[in-house]
CSV table of C-alpha atoms (C1' of nucleotides) in Angstrom, one decimal:
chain,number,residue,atom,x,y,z
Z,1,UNK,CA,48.3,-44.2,-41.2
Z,2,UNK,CA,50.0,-43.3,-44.3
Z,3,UNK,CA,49.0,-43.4,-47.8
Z,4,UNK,CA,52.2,-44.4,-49.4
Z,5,UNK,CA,50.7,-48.1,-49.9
Z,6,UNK,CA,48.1,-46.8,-52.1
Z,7,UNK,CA,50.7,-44.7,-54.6
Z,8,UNK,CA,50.1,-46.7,-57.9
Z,9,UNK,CA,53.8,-46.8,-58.6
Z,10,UNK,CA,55.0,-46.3,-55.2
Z,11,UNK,CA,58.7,-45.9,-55.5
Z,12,UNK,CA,60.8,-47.3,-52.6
Z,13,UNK,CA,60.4,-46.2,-49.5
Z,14,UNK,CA,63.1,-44.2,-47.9
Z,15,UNK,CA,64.2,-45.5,-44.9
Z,16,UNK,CA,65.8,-43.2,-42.1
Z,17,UNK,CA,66.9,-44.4,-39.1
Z,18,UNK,CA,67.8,-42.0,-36.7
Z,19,UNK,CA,69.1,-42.1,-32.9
Z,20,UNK,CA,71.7,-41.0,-31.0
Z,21,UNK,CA,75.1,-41.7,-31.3
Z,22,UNK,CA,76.3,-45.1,-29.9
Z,23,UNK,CA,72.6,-46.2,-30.1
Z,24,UNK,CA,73.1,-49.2,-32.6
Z,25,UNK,CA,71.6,-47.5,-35.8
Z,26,UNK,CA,74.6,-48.2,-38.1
Z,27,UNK,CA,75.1,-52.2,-37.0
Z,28,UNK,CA,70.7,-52.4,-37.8
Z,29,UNK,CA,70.5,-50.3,-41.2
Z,30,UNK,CA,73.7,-52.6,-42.3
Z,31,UNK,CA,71.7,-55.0,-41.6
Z,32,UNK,CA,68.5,-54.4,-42.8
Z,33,UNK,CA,70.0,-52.9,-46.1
Z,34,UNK,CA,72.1,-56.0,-46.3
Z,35,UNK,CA,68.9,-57.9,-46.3
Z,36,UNK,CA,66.4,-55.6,-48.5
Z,37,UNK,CA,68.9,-54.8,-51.1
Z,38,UNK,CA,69.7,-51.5,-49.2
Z,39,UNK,CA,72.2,-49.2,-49.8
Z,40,UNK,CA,73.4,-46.5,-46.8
Z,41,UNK,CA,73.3,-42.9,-47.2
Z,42,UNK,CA,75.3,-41.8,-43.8
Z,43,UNK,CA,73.8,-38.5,-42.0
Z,44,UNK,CA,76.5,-37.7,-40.0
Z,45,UNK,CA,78.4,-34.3,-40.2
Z,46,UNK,CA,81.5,-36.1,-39.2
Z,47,UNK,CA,82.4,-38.7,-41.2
Z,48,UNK,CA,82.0,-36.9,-44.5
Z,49,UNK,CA,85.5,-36.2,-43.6
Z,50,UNK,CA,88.4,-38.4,-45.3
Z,51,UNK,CA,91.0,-39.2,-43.1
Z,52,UNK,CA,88.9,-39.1,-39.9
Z,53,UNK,CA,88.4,-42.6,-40.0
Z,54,UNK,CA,88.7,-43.7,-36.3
Z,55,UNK,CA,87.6,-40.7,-34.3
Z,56,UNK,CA,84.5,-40.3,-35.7
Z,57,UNK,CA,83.8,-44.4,-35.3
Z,58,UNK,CA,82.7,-44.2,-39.3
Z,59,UNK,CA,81.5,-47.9,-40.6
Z,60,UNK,CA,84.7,-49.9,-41.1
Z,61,UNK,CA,85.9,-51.4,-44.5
Z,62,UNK,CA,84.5,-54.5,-43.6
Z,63,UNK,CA,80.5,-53.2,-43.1
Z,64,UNK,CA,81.3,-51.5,-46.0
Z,65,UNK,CA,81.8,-54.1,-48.0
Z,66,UNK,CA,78.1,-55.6,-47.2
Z,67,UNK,CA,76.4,-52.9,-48.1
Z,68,UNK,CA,77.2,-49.7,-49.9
Z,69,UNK,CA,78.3,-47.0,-48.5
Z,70,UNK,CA,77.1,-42.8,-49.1
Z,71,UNK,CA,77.9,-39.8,-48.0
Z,72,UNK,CA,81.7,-41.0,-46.5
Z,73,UNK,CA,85.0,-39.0,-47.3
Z,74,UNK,CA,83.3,-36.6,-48.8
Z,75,UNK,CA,85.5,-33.4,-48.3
Z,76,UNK,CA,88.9,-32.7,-46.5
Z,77,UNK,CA,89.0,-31.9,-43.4
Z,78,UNK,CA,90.0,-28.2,-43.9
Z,79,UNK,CA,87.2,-27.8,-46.1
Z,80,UNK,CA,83.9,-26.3,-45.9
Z,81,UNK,CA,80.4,-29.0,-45.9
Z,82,UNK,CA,77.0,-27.3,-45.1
Z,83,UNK,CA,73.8,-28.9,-44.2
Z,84,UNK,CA,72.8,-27.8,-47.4
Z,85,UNK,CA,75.4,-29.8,-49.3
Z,86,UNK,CA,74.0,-32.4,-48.0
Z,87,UNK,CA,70.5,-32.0,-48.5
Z,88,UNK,CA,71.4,-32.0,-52.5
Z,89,UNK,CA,73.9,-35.2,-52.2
Z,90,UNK,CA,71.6,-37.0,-50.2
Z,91,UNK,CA,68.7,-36.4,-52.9
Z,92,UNK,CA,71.1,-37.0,-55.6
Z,93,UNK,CA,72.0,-40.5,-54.1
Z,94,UNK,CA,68.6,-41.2,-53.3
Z,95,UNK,CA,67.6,-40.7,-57.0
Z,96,UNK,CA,70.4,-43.1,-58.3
Z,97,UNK,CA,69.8,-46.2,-55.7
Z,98,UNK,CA,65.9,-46.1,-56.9
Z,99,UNK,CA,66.5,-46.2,-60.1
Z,100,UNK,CA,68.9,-49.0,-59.4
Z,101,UNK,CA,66.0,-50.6,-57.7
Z,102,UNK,CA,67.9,-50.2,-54.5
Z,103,UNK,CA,66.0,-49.3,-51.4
Z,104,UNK,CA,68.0,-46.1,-50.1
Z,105,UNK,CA,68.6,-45.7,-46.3
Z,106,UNK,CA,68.9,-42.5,-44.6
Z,107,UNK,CA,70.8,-43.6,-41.6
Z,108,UNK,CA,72.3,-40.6,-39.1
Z,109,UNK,CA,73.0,-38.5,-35.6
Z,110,UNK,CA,72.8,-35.5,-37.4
Z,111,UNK,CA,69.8,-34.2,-37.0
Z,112,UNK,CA,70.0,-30.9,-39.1
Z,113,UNK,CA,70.7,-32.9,-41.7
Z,114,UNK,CA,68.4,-35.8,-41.6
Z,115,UNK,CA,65.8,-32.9,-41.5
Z,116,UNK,CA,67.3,-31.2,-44.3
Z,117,UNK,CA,65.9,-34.2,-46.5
Z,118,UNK,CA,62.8,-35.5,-45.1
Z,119,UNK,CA,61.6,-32.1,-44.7
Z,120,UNK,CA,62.9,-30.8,-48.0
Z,121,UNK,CA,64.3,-27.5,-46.2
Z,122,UNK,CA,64.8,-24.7,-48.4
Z,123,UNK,CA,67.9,-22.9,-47.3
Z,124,UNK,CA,68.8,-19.5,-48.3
Z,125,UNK,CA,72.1,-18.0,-49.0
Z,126,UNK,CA,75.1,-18.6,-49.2
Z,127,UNK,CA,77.8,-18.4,-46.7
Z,128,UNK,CA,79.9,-15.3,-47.4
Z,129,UNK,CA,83.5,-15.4,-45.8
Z,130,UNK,CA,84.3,-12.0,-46.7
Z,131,UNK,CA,81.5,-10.7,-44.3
Z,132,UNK,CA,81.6,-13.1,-42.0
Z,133,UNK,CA,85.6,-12.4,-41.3
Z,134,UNK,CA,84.3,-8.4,-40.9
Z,135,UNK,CA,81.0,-9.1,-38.8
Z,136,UNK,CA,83.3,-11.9,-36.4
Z,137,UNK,CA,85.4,-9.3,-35.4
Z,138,UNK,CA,82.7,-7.5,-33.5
Z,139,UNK,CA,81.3,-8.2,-30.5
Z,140,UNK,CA,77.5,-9.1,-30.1
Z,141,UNK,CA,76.5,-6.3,-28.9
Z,142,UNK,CA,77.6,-4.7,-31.9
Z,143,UNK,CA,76.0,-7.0,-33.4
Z,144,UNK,CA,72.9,-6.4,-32.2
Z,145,UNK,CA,73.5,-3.0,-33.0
Z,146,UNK,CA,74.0,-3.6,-36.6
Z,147,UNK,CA,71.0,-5.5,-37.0
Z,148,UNK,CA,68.7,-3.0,-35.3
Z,149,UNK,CA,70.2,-0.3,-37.6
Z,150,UNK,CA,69.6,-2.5,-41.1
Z,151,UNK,CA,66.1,-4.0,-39.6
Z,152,UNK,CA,67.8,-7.5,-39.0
Z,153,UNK,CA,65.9,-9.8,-37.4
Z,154,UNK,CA,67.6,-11.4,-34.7
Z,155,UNK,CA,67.3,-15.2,-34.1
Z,156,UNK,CA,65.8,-16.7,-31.1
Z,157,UNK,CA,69.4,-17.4,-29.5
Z,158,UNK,CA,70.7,-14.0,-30.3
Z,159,UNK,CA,73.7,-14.3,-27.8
Z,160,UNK,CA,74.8,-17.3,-30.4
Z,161,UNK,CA,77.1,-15.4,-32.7
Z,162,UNK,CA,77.1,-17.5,-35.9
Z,163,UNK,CA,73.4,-17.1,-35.7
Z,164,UNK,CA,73.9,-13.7,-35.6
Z,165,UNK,CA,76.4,-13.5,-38.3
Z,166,UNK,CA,74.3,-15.8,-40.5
Z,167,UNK,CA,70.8,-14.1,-39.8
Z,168,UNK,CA,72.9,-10.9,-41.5
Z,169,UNK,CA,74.4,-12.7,-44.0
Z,170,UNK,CA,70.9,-13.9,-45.0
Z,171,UNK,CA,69.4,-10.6,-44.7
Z,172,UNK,CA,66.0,-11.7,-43.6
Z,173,UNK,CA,65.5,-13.6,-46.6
Z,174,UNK,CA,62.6,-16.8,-45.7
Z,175,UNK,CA,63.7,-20.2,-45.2
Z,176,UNK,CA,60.9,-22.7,-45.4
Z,177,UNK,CA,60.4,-26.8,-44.7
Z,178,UNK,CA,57.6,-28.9,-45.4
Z,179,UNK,CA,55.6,-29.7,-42.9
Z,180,UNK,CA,55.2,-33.4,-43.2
Z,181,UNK,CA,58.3,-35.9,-44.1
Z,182,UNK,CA,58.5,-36.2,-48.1
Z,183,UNK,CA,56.7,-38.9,-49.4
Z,184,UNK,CA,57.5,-42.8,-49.2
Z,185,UNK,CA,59.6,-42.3,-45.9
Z,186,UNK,CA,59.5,-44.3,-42.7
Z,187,UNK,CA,61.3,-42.5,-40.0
Z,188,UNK,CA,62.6,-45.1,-37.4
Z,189,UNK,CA,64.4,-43.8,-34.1
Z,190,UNK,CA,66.1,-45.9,-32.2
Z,191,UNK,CA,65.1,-45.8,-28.3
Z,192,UNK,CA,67.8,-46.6,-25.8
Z,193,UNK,CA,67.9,-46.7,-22.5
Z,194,UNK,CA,70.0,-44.2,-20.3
Z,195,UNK,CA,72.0,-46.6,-18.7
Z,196,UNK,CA,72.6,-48.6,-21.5
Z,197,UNK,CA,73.8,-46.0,-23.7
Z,198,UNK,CA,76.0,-44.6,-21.1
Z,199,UNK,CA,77.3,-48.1,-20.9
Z,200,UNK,CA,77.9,-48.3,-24.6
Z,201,UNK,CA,79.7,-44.5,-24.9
Z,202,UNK,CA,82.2,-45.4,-22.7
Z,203,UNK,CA,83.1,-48.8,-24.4
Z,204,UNK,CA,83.5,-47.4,-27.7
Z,205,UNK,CA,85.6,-44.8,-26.0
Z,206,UNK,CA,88.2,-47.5,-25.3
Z,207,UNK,CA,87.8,-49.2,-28.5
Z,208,UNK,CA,88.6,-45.9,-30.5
Z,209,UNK,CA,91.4,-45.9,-28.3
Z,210,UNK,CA,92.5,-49.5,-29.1
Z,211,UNK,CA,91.8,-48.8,-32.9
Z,212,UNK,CA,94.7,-46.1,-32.7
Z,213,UNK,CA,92.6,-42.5,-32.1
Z,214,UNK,CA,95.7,-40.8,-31.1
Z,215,UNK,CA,98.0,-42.2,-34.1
Z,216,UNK,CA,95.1,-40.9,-36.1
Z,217,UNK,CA,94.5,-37.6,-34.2
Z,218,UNK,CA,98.5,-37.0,-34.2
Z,219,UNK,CA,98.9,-37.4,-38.3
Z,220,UNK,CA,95.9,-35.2,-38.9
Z,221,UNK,CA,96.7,-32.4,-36.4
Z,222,UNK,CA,100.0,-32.2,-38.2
Z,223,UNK,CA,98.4,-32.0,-41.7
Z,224,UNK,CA,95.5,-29.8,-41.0
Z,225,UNK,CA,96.4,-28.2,-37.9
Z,226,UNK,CA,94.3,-28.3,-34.6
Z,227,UNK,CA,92.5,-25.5,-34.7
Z,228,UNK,CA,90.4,-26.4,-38.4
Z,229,UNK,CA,86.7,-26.9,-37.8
Z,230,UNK,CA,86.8,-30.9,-38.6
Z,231,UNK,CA,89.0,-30.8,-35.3
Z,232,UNK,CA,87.4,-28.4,-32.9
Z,233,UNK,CA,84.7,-31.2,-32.5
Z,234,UNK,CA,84.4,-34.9,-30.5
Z,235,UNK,CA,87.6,-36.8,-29.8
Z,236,UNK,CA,90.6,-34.9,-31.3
Z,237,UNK,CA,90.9,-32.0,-29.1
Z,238,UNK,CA,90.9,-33.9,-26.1
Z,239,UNK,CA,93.7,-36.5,-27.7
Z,240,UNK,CA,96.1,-32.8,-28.5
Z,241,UNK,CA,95.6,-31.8,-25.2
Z,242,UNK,CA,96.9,-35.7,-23.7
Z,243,UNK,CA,99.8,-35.0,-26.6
Z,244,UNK,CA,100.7,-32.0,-25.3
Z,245,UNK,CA,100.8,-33.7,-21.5
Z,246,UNK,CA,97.8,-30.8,-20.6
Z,247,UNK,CA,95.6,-34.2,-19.9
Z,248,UNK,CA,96.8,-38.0,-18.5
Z,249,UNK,CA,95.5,-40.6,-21.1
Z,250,UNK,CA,92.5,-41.7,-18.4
Z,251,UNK,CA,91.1,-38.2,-18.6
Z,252,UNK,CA,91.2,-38.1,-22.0
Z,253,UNK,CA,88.9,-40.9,-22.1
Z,254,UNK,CA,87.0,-39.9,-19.1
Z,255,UNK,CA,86.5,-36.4,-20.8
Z,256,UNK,CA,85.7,-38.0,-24.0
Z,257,UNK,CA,82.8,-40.1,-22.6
Z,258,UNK,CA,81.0,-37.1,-21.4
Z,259,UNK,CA,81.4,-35.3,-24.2
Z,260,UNK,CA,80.3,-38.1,-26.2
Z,261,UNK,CA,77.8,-38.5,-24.0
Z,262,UNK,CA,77.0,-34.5,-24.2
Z,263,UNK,CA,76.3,-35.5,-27.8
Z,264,UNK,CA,74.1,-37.9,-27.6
Z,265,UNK,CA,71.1,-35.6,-25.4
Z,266,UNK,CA,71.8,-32.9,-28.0
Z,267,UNK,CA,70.8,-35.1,-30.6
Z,268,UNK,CA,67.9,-36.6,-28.6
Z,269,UNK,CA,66.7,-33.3,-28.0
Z,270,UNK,CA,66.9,-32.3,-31.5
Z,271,UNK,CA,64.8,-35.5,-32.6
Z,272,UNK,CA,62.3,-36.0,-29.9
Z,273,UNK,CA,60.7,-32.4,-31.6
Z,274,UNK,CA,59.9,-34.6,-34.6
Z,275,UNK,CA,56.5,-36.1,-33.9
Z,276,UNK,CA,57.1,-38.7,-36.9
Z,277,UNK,CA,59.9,-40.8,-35.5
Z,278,UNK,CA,58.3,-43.8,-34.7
Z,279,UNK,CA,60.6,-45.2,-31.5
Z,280,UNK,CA,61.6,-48.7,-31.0
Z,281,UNK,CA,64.4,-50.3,-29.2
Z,282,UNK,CA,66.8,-52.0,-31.8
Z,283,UNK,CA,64.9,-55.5,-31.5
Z,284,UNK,CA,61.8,-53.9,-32.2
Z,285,UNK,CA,62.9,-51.7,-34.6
Z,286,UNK,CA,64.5,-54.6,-36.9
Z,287,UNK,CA,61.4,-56.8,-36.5
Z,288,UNK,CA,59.3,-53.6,-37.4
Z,289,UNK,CA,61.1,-52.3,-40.8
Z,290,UNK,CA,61.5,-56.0,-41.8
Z,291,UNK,CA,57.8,-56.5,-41.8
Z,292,UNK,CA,57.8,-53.0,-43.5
Z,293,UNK,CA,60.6,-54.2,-46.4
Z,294,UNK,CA,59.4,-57.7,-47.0
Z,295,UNK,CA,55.8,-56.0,-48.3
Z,296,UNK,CA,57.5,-53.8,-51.0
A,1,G,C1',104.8,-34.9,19.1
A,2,C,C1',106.1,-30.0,17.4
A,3,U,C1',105.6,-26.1,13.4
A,4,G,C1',102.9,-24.2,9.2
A,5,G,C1',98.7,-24.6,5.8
A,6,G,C1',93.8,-26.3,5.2
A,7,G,C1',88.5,-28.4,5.9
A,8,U,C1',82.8,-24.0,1.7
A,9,A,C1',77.1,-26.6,-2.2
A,10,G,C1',78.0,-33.3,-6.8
A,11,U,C1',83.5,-32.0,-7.8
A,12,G,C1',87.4,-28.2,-8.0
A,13,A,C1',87.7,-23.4,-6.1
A,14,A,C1',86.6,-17.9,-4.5
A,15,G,C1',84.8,-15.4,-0.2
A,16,C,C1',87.7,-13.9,5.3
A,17,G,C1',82.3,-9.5,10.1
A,18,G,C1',76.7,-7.1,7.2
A,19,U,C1',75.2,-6.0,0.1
A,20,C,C1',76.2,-14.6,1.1
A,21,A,C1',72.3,-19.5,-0.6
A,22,A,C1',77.5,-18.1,-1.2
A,23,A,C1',81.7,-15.6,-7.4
A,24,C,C1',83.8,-18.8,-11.1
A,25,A,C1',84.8,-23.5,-13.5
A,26,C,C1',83.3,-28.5,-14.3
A,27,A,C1',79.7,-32.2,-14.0
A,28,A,C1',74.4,-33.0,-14.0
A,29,C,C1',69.4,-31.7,-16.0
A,30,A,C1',66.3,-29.2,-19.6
A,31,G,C1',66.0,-26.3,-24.0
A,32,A,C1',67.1,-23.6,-28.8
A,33,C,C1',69.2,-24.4,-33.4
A,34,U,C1',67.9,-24.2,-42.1
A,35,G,C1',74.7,-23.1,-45.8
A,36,U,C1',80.7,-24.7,-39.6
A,37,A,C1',75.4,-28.7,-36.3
A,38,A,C1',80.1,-34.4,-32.9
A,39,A,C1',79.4,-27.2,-33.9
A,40,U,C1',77.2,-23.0,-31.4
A,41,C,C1',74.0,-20.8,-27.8
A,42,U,C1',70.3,-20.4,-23.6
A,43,G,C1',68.0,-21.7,-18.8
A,44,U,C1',68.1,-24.5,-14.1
A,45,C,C1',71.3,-26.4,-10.6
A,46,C,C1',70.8,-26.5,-1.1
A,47,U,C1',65.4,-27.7,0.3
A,48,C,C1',60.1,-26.5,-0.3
A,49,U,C1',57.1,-23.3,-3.9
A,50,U,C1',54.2,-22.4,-10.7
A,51,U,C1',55.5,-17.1,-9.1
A,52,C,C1',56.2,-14.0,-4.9
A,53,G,C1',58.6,-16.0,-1.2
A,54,A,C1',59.9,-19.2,3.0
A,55,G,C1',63.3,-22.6,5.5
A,56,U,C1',68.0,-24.9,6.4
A,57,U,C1',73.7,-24.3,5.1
A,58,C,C1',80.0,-23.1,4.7
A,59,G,C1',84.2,-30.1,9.4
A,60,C,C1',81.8,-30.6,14.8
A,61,A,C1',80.5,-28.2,19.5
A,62,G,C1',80.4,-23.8,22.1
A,63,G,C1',81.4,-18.4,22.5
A,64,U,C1',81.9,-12.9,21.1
A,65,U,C1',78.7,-9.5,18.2
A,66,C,C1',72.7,-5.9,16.7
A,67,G,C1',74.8,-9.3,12.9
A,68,A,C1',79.6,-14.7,11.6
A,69,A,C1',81.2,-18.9,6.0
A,70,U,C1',84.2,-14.8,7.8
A,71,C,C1',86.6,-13.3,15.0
A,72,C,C1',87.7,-16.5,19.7
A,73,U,C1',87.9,-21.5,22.4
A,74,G,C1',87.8,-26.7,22.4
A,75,C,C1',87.4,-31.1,19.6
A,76,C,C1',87.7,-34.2,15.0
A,77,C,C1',90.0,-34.9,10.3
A,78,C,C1',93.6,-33.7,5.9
A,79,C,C1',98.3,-31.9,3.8
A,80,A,C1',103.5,-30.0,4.1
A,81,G,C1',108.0,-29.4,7.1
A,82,U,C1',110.3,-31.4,11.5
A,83,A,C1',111.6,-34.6,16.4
RNA sequence: GCUGGGGUAGUGAAGCGGUCAAACACAACAGACUGUAAAUCUGUCCUCUUUCGAGUUCGCAGGUUCGAAUCCUGCCCCCAGUA
């Protein structure tokens, strides 16, 4: 099905396991790497934050300790991390754990970013905060008007106004993506069943509550403020409203498991448009990239 | 028991005689998404139908009216005040 066996000096493969969150993927790849001489490059916009430790359920000092660790505590929260960042640190790290004869695992819920690698996107410019500041203070329709007036293409959602603001910022210029995954990748996704991830959301919504979210939420709402970017998504919004008394503790977590849940079909809709995941539930998925590691 | 308020689609909640299958929000479901992506945005959401459209709804049963979720009567529930 591939030709990556036939490579004279095939290096080692890349191994991505994606899924959605909750599915299991971390737990496997640990694993796996753990096993193959693997080290993890994490996909996940969230934890490449320091600080957000518990609220965005990163791998704990202990998992860490089996098996390196990539792509955690990155930035601050109150700074800026673009899929595009991450393309080049991923490639970066993927370089240094083959030449240490490491097998490198992509492991991640984000799909933008899992894509950004295995499809080698090509981004174009910049972001430029000076423009953006001026074109967010319009509305869309002026928006729209400023785009027909400099021959702007609008994007397919053009009622979403960063895509707005970002197709002007790019100015038409092309973005492209191979077609196929790079070469000497295996693309795993982890298939789960409704229920059962449903089942698991929720539980990890009351361990991250055990393991001290709103202690965590509390010190970084005071230090970077509520409203930063790093904080407008999963958990801590919900645990500022419960410290403001806006929301009782049990709605918090009942609010948190739908968003969580939310999540997890966003992602699943992002990856079920890439025909080269190759599904398995986390049994068969183990069973299937051990066979894979134990040729190489 | 009396007085006042109320029972609307999965939930909350508008509507108070025609333009109501019924605003809005949430949930649910589907989708888009290359420099903020755990973000942001879109569609569907009573039933049947691919579309046009058709058929049943607004606690229950009657009534008034050309026409009712909206008015009247009785009944059943719920909440607040009070014997």
């Amino acid at each position: 099905m591939k030709d990556d066996h036939f490579l004279a000096s095939a290096p080692q493969p890349l191994v991505v396991i994606v899924g959605p969150t909750a599915s299991g993927k971390t737990a496997l790849a640990i694993e796996l790497a753990e096993q193959y001489g693997g080290e993890i490059i994490c996909a996940d916009s969230r934890t490449i934050y320091k600080e957000m430790d518990i609220g965005t359920a990163k791998p704990t000092p202990d998992e860490r300790a089996r098996v390196p660790h990539w792509g955690l505590d990155l930035v601050a929260p109150n700074e800026r991390y673009t899929a595009a960042d991450f393309k080049q640190y991923a490639n970066q790290k993927i370089d240094e754990i083959r030449r240490r004869g490491h097998v490198p695992f992509l492991v991640g819920g984000t799909g933008l970013y899992v894509d950004a690698v295995i499809f080698d996107y090509q981004f174009s410019s910049k972001a430029n905060d000076k423009l953006r500041a001026k074109l967010n203070a319009l509305s869309i329709e002026q928006l729209h008007g400023y785009c027909a007036k400099h021959n702007i293409i609008l994007p397919e959602n053009k009622n979403n106004k960063r895509y707005v603001i970002r197709a002007i910022e790019q100015n038409n210029q092309p973005t492209t993506r191979k077609s196929a995954p790079i070469s000497a990748s295996i693309i795993v996704g982890i298939a789960t069943e409704r229920d059962v991830l449903r089942t698991r959301i929720s539980a990890r919504t009351e361990q991250l509550f055990e393991d001290g979210v709103v202690e965590e939420a509390t010190i970084l709402g005071e230090k970077y403020g509520w409203n930063s970017e790093a904080m407008t998504g999963n958990i801590y919004p919900l645990v500022h409203a419960y410290l403001e008394n806006r929301l009782t503790l049990a709605e918090v977590k009942e609010k948190y498991t739908t968003v969580d849940w939310r999540l997890a079909k966003r992602q699943l809709t992002w990856l079920r448009r890439n025909p080269y995941i190759q599904w398995y539930g986390l049994t068969e998925a183990k069973q299937f990239l051990s066979r894979h590691l134990a040729i190489e």
